[in-house]
Structure formats: structure tokens, C-alpha cells
Short mmCIF file of C-alpha atoms and ligand atoms in Angstrom, two decimals:
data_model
loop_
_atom_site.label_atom_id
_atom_site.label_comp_id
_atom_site.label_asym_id
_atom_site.label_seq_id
_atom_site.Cartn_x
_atom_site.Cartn_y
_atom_site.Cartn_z
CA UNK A 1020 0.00 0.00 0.00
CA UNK A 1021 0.76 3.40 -0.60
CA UNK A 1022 2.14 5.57 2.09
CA UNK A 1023 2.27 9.62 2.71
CA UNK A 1024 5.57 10.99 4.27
CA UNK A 1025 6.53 14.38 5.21
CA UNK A 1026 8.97 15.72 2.87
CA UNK A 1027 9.52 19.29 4.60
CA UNK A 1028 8.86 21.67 7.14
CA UNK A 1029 8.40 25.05 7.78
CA UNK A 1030 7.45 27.73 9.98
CA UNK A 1031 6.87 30.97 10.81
CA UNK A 1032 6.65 33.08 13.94
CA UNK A 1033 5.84 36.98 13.88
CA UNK A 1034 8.79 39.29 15.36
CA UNK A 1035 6.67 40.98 18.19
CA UNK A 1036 7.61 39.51 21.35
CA UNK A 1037 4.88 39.53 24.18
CA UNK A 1038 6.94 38.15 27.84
CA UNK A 1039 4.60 37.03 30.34
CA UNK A 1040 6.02 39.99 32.16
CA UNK A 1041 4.66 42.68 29.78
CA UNK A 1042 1.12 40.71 29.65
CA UNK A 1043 0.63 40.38 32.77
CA UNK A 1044 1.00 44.39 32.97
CA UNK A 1045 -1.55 44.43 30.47
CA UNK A 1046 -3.76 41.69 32.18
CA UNK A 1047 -3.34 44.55 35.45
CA UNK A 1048 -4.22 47.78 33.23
CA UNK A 1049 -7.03 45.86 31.50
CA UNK A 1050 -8.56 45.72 35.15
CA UNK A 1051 -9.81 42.57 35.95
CA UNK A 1052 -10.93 41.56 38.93
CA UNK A 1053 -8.75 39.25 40.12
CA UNK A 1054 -4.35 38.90 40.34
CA UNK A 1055 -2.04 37.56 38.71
CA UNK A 1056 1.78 37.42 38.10
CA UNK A 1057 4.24 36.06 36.09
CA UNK A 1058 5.81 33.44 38.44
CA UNK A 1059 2.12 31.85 38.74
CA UNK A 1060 1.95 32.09 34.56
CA UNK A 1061 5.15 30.01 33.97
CA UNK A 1062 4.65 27.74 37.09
CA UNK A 1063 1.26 26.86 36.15
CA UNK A 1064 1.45 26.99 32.56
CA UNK A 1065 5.45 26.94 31.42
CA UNK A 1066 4.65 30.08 29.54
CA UNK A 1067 7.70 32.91 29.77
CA UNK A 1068 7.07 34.92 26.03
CA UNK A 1069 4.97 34.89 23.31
CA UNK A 1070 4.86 35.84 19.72
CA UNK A 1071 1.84 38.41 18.57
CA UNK A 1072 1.29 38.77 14.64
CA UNK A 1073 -0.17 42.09 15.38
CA UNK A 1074 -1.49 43.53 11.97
CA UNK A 1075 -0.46 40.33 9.99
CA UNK A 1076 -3.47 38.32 8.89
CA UNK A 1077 -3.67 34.54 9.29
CA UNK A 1078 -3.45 34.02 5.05
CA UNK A 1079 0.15 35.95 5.80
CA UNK A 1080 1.23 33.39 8.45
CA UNK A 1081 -0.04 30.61 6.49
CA UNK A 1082 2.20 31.97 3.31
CA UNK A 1083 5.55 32.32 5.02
CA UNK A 1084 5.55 29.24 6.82
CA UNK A 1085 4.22 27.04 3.27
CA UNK A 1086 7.12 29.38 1.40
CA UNK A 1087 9.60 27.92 4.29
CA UNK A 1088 8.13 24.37 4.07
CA UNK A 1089 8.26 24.25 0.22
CA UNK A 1090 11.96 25.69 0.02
CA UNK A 1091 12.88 22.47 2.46
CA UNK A 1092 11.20 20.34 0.31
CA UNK A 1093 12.57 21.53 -2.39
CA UNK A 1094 9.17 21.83 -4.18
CA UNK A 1095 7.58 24.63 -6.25
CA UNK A 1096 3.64 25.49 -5.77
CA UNK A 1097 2.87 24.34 -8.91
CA UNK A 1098 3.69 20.99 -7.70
CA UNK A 1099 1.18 20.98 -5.08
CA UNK A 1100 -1.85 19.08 -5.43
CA UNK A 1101 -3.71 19.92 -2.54
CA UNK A 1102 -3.25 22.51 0.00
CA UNK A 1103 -5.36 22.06 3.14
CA UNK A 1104 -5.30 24.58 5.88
CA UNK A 1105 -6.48 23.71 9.69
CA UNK A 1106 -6.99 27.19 11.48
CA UNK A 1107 -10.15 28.97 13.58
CA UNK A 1108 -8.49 32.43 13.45
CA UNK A 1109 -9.18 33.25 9.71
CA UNK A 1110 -10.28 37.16 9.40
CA UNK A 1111 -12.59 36.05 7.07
CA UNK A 1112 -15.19 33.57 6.74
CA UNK A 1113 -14.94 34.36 2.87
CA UNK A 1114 -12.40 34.13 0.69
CA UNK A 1115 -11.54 31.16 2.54
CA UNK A 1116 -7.63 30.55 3.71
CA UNK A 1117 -7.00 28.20 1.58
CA UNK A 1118 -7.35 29.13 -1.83
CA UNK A 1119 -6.46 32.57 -0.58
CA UNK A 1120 -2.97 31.07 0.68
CA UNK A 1121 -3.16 29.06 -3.07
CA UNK A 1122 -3.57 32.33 -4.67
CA UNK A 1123 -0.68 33.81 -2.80
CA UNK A 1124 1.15 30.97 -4.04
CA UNK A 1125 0.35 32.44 -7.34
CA UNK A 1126 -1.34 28.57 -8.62
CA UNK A 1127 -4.86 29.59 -8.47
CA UNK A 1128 -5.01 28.95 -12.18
CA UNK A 1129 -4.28 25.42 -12.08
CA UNK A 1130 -7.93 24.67 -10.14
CA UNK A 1131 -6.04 22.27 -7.57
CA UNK A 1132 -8.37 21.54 -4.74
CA UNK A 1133 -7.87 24.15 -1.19
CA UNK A 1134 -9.75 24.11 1.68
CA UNK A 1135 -9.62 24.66 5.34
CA UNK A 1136 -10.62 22.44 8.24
CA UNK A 1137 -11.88 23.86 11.75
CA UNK A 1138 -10.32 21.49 14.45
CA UNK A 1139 -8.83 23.98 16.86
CA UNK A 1140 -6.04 22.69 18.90
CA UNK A 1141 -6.32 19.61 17.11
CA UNK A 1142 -6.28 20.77 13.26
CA UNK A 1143 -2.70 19.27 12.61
CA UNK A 1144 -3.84 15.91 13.24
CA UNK A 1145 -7.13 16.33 12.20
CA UNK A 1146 -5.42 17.54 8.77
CA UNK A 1147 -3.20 14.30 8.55
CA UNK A 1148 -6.48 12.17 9.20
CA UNK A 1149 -8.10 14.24 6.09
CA UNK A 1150 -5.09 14.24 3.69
CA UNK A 1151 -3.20 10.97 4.17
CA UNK A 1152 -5.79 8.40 3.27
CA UNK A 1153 -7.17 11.16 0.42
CA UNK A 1154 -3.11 10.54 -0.99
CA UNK A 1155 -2.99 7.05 -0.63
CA UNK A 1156 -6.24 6.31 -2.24
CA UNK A 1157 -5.66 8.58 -5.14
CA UNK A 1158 -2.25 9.14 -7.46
CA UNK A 1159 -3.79 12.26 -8.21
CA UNK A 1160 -2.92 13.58 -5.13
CA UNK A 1161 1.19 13.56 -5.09
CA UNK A 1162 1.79 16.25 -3.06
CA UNK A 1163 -0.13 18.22 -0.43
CA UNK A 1164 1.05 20.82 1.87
CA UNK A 1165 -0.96 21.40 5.40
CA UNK A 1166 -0.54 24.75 7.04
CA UNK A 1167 -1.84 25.04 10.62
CA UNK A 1168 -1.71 28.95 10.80
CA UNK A 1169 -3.48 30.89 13.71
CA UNK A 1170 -3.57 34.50 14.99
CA UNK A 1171 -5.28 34.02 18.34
CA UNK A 1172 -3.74 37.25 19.88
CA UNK A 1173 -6.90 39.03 18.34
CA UNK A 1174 -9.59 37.13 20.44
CA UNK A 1175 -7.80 37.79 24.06
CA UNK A 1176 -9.60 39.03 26.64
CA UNK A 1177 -6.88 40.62 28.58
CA UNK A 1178 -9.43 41.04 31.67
CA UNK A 1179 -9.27 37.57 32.13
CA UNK A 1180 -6.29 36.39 33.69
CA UNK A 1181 -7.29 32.75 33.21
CA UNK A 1182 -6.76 32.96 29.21
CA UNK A 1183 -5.11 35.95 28.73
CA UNK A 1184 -1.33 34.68 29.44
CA UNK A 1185 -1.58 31.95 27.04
CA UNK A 1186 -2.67 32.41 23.53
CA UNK A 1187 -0.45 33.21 20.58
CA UNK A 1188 -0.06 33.65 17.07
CA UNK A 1189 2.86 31.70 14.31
CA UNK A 1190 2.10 29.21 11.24
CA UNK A 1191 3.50 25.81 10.40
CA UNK A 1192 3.20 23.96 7.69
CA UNK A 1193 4.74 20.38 6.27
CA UNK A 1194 5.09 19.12 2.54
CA UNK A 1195 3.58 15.93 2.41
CA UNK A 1196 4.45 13.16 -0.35
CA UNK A 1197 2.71 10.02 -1.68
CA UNK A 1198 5.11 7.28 -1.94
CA UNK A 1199 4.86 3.73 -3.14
CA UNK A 1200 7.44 2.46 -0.39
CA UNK A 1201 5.06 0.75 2.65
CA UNK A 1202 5.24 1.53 6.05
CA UNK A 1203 6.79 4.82 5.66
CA UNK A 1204 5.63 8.19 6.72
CA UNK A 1205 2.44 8.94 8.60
CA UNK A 1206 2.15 5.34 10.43
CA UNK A 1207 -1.32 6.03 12.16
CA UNK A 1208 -3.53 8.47 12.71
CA UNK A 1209 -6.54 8.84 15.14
CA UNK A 1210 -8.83 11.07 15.73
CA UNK A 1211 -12.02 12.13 18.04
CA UNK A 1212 -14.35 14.46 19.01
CA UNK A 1213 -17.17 15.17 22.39
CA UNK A 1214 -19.38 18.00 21.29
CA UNK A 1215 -20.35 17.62 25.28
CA UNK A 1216 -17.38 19.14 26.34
CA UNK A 1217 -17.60 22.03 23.64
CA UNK A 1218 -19.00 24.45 26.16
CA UNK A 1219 -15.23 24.42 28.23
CA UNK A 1220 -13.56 26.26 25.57
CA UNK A 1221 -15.72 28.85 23.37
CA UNK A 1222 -14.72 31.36 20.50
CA UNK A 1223 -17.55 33.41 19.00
CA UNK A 1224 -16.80 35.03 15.87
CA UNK A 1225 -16.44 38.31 17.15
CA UNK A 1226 -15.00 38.24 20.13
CA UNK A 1227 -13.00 36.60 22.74
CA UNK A 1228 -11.58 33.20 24.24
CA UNK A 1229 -13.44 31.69 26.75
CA UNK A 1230 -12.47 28.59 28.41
CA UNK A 1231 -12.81 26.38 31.92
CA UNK A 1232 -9.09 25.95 32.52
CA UNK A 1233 -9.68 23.14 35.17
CA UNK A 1234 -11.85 21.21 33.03
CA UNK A 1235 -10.03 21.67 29.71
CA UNK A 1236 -6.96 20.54 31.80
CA UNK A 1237 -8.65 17.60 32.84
CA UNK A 1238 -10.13 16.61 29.33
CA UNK A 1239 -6.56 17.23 27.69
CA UNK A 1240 -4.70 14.61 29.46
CA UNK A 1241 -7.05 12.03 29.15
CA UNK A 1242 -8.00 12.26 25.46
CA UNK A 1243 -4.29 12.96 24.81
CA UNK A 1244 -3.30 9.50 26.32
CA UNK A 1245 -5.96 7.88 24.90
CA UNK A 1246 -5.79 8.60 21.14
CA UNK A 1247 -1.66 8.23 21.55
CA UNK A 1248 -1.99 4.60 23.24
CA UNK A 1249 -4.43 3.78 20.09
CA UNK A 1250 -2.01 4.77 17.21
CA UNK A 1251 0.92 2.77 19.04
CA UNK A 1252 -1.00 -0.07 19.44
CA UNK A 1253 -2.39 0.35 15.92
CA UNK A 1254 1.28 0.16 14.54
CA UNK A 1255 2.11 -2.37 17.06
CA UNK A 1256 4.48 0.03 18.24
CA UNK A 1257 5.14 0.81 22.42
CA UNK A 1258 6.49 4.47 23.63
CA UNK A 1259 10.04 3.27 23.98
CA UNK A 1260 10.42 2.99 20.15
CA UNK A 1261 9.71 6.55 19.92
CA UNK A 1262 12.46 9.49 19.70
CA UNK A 1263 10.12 12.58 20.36
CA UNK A 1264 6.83 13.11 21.42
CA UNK A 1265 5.66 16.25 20.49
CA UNK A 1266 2.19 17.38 21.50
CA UNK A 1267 -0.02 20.19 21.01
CA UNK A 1268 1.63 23.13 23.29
CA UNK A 1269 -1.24 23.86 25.43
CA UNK A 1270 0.24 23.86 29.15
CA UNK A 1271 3.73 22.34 30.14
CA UNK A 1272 1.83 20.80 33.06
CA UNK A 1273 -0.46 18.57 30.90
CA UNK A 1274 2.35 17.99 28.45
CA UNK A 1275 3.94 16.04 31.25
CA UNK A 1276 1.25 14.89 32.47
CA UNK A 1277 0.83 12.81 28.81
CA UNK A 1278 4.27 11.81 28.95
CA UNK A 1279 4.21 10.40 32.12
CA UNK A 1280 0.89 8.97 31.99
CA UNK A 1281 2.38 7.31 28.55
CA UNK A 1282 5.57 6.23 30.61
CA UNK A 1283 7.75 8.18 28.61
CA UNK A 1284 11.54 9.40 29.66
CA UNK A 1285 11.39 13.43 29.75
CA UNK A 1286 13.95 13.38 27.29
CA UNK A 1287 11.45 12.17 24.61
CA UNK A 1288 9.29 15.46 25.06
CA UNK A 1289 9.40 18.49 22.94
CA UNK A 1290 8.26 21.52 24.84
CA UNK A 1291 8.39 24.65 22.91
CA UNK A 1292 5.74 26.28 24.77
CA UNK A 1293 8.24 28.46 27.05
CA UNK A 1294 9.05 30.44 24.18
CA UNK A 1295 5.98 30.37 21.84
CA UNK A 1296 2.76 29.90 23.94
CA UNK A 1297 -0.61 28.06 22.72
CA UNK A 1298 -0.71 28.86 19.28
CA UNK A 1299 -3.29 26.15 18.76
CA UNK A 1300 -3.55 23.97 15.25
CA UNK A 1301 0.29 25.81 14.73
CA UNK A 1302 1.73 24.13 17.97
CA UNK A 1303 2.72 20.99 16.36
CA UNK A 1304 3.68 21.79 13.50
CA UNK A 1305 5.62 24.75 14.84
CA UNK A 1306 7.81 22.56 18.02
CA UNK A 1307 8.37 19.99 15.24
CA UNK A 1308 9.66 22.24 12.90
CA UNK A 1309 12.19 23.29 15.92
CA UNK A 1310 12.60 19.90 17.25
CA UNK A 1311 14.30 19.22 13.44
CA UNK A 1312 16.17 22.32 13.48
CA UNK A 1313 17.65 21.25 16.99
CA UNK A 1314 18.60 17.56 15.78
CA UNK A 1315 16.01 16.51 18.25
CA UNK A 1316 14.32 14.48 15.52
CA UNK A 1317 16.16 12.72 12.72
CA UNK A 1318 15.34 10.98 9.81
CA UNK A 1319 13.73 7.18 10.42
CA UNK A 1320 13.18 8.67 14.31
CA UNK A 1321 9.57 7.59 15.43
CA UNK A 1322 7.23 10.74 16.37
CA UNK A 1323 4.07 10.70 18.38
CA UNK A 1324 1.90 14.15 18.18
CA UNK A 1325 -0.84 14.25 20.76
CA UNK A 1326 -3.48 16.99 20.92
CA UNK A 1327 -6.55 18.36 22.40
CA UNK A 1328 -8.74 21.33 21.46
CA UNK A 1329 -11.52 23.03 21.45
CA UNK A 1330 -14.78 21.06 20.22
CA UNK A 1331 -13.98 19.05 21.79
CA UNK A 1332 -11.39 17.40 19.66
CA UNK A 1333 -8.49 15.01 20.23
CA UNK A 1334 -6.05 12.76 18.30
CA UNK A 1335 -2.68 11.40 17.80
CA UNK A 1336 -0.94 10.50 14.73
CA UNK A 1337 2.41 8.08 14.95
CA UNK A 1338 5.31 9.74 12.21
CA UNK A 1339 8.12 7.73 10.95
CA UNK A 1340 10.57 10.62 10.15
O1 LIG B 1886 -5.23 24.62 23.73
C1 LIG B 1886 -6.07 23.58 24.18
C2 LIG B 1886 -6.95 23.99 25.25
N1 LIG B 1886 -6.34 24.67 26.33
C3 LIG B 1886 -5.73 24.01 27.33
O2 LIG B 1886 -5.50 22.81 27.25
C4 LIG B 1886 -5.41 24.76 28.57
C5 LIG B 1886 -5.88 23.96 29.74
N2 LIG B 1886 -5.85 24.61 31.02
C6 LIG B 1886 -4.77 25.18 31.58
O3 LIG B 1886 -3.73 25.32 30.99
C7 LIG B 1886 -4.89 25.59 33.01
O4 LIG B 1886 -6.11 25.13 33.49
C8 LIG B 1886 -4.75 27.11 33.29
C9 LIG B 1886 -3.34 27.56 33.07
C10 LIG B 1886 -5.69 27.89 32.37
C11 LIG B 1886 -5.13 27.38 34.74
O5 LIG B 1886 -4.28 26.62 35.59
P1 LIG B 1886 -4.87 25.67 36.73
O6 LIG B 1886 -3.74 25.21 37.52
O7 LIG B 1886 -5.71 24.63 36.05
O8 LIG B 1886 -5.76 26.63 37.57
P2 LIG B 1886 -7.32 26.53 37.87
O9 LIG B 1886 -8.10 26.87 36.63
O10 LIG B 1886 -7.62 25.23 38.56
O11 LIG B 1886 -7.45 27.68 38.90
C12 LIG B 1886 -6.77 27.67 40.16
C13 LIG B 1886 -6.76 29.07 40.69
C14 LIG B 1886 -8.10 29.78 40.55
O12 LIG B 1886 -8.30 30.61 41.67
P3 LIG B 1886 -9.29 30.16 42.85
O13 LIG B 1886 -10.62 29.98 42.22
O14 LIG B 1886 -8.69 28.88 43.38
O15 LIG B 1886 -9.22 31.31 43.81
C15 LIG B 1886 -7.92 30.62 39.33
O16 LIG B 1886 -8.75 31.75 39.31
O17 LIG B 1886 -5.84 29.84 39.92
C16 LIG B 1886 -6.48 31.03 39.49
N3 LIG B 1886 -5.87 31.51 38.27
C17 LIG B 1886 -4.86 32.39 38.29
N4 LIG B 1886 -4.19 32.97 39.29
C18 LIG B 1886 -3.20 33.83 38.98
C19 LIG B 1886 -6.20 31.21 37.00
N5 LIG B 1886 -5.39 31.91 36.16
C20 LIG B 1886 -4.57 32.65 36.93
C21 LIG B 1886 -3.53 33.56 36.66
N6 LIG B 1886 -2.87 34.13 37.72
N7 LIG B 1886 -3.17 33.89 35.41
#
């Protein structure tokens, strides 16, 4: 059988810095009722600085990190056959992200199918679930490139101290490749969703983040170990055969949490939340991108990407690098 790998990387992180310092003087002049400070932000979350896109739109973010991504794989756009982009921060509901980013690519012309997918936290792994078996089942689709792109900096309310300190904004995005070889690439994916539990994290559409920390927290964990335990088992695979886990960067706390919960050594983790916050669908994507940079993952390494969002929504999908 057919299998889709991930031929390059790529992402991209706006150059206003936002330390949990200078938020949580905003957090104080935004008057809120209640405290906060920026030892209890990086204890209780493992956030110290953020990135904020500030008049960049989420189509930008989206282009720089594909441009990055297709540069590594040493691909042009007009070799893309699909371009699917997970993200709930779009400025517009129309034109949609997509086949905007496509047209920034400038390969509109071509007709090549673009579309987005609304997963939140989970929309990198929700994207692999939608492209890979798309790839596999169809030649026609060679090449794909998934950019996870989000600008959550404009929904903060910075009156509430328990979302305020950790949303962000950045874009990553991978080149993905059919390939006849078997057992290569994207291993497993899985994926769920409990519109129950949609209620602890909201996001009108003008407007701001809402979200029961506690309960999110709780929800996180749980889904996060289950959905990775079900892709290892799928592949018949346990945690010590894998080189990195890198999950969605919500809170350092559940991230280790997961780990340990999965029994894995602390050295397998990839936190990059310290220095780039929740960015959401771009997490992954984004502490993968650095996790390569770093040598932290190597070709042939085995990669497990947990996440949780809003929706709620979960999965995991198991990488061979
Ligand atoms: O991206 C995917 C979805 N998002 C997540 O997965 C995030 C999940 N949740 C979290 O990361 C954490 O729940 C938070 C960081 C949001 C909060 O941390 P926590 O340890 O779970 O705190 P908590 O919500 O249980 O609240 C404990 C206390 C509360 O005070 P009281 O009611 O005990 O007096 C909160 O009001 O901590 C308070 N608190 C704060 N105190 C100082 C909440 N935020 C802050 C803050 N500074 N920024």
C-alpha cells in the first residue's frame, strides 16, 4: 500500500515579542478583577514569552511558513496538489484561507483543490487524518502541503487572567508526499471528538476566548493518552520505540502529564511552549519544525503528536521521520 511521508517543514513566527512579564502588565491595566503574576503564569502553565502577529493576517502566516516548508522540500507550488489549511483564526469567513494562501502561491489557475478544516487545537492531526488516506487512495494527489496557521492574539480578553497569558499567534506547515514504499511516513492516525465538552472552551466570531481551565486541563490529558496509546497499538508500536513526542503546546503541566501517563523518559518530550505559547492547530507543527532544526528528531526517528482542542477534539498521529 501506498504511504504519505513528510517531505519538509516550515514555519513561521511573527517578530513581536509579548513576555509574560509585559502581559501580565496588560492583564493589570485591563482591570480585571482578580491577580495575577508572572511566576504563577510560567509555574502553572510553562509560559515565559509569546509571539503576537499584530497587523499580519492569518493568510500571511499561512504563506511564510508554506514558502519555508516548500523551500525544504525543495518543491515549487505548482507541484502541489492539494493545500489544506487547519486554522479557527481566519479574518474572514470568505475568501476562505486556503485558496487565498493558493492564490498567494500564485497557482490559483491550475484549479487544484484548497480548503480549510476547523479542528482547533487539534487541526494538525485532524489535517493528517483528512489528507493521508485522500493521498494514498488517489495518485492524483502527489503532493499536499498542510498549514496550521493561527492569529489568536486578536480574540484575548486581557481582563481575564485565566486565558489571557496563554494564547499566541505563528504558522506551520509540512510538505507531504505520496510514496509507493510501505510503512513509511504517517504510520497512524486517530482522531475524536465530544461535542459535550464544547462548552469548556468557546470562540464566537467576534469576540474573545473563553475557556474552563480546570476542566479543559482535565479533558486534555485524558484524550491525549488515549488517542496516543491507540495509534501505538495500531502500529504495534510501544512508547520506547519513539524518539520525540511532540504534543499540542497547550500547558507544560499537561504535556507532562501525557508523557508520564504514557511512561515516557522526559527526554522524549518536545516543549516549545516556554518560548511560543498556545498557538493552537500551529503548535505541532511549529515545536516539530524546531525539534528538526535542533537535531532533536532525525530521519527514520519515530514521532508521536498528541493533541486536544476546542470542540472538543483530540487525536494522535504516529510519524516515521
Ligand atoms: O489549547 C487547548 C486547550 N487549552 C488548554 O489545554 C489549557 C488547559 N488549562 C490550563 O492550561 C490551566 O487550566 C490554566 C493555566 C488555564 C489554569 O491553571 P490551573 O492550575 O488549572 O488553575 P485553575 O483553573 O484550577 O485555577 C486555580 C486558581 C483559581 O483561583 P481560585 O478559584 O482557586 O481562587 C484561578 O482563578 O488559579 C487562578 N488563576 C490564576 N491565578 C493567577 C487562573 N489563572 C490565573 C492567573 N494568575 N493567570
Amino acid at each position: 500500500m501506498a504511504s504519505v511521508r513528510i517531505i519538509g517543514i516550515g514555519s513561521y513566527l511573527p517578530a513581536q515579542r509579548l513576555s509574560t512579564g509585559a502581559a501580565v502588565e496588560r492583564i493589570k491595566r485591563a482591570g480585571g478583577e482578580a491577580d495575577t503574576s508572572s511566576e504563577w503564569i510560567l509555574r502553572r502553565t510553562g509560559i515565559a514569552e509569546r509571539r503576537m502577529a499584530e497587523t499580519l493576517p492569518t493568510v500571511s502566516l499561512a504563506f511564510r511558513a508554506s514558502v519555508r516548508a516548500l523551500k525544504q522540500a525543495g518543491l515549487r507550488p505548482k507541484d502541489l496538489n492539494l493545500i489544506c489549511v487547519p486554522t479557527i483564526t481566519a479574518e474572514e469567513r470568505l475568501p476562505i484561507t486556503a485558496p487565498e494562501l493558493q492564490r498567494k502561491l500564485g497557482v490559483s489557475r491550475l484549479g487544484r483543490p484548497a480548503f480549510n478544516i476547523s479542528a482547533a487545537c487539534s487541526g494538525f492531526v485532524y489535517g493528517l487524518a483528512v489528507l493521508v488516506p485522500m493521498m494514498r487512495d488517489s495518485p492524483r494527489y502527489q503532493r499536499a502541503l498542510l498549514v496550521c496557521a493561527e492569529r489568536l492574539s486578536r480574540h484575548i480578553n486581557w481582563s481575564d487572567r485565566g486565558t489571557a497569558p496563554l494564547f499566541a499567534d505563528g504558522a506551520g506547515a509540512v510538505a507531504l508526499e505520496r510514496t509507493d514504499e510501505d510503512g513509511v511516513g504517517v504510520l497512524a492516525v486517530n482522531i475524536g471528538a465530544n461535542g459535550e465538552a464544547g462548552t469548556a472552551f468557546t470562540l464566537p466570531v467576534q469576540g474573545s476566548i473563553t475557556m474552563d481551565g480546570a476542566r479543559v486541563f482535565e479533558l486534555a490529558v485524558e484524550a491525549m493518552v488515549c488517542a496516543s496509546r491507540e495509534v501505538l497499538a495500531e502500529a504495534k508500536l510501544a512508547t520506547t520505540d519513539l524518539a520525540a513526542i511532540v504534543p499540542h503546546q497547550a500547558n507544560l503541566r499537561i504535556m507532562t502529564a501525557v508523557a508520564k501517563r504514557l511512561g515516557a523518559a522526559t527526554d522524549q518530550l518536545i516543549t516549545t511552549i516556554r518560548e511560543h505559547g498556545n498557538t493552537s492547530a500551529a503548535s505541532i507543527p511549529l515545536a516539530l519544525d524546531w525539534a528538526v532544526k535542533q537535531g532533536r528528531i532525525k530521519p527514520g526517528d519515530l514521532v508521536l503528536t498528541p493533541a486536544f482542542g476546542g470542540g472538543a477534539t483530540w487525536g494522535a498521529a504516529l510519524i516515521r521521520w
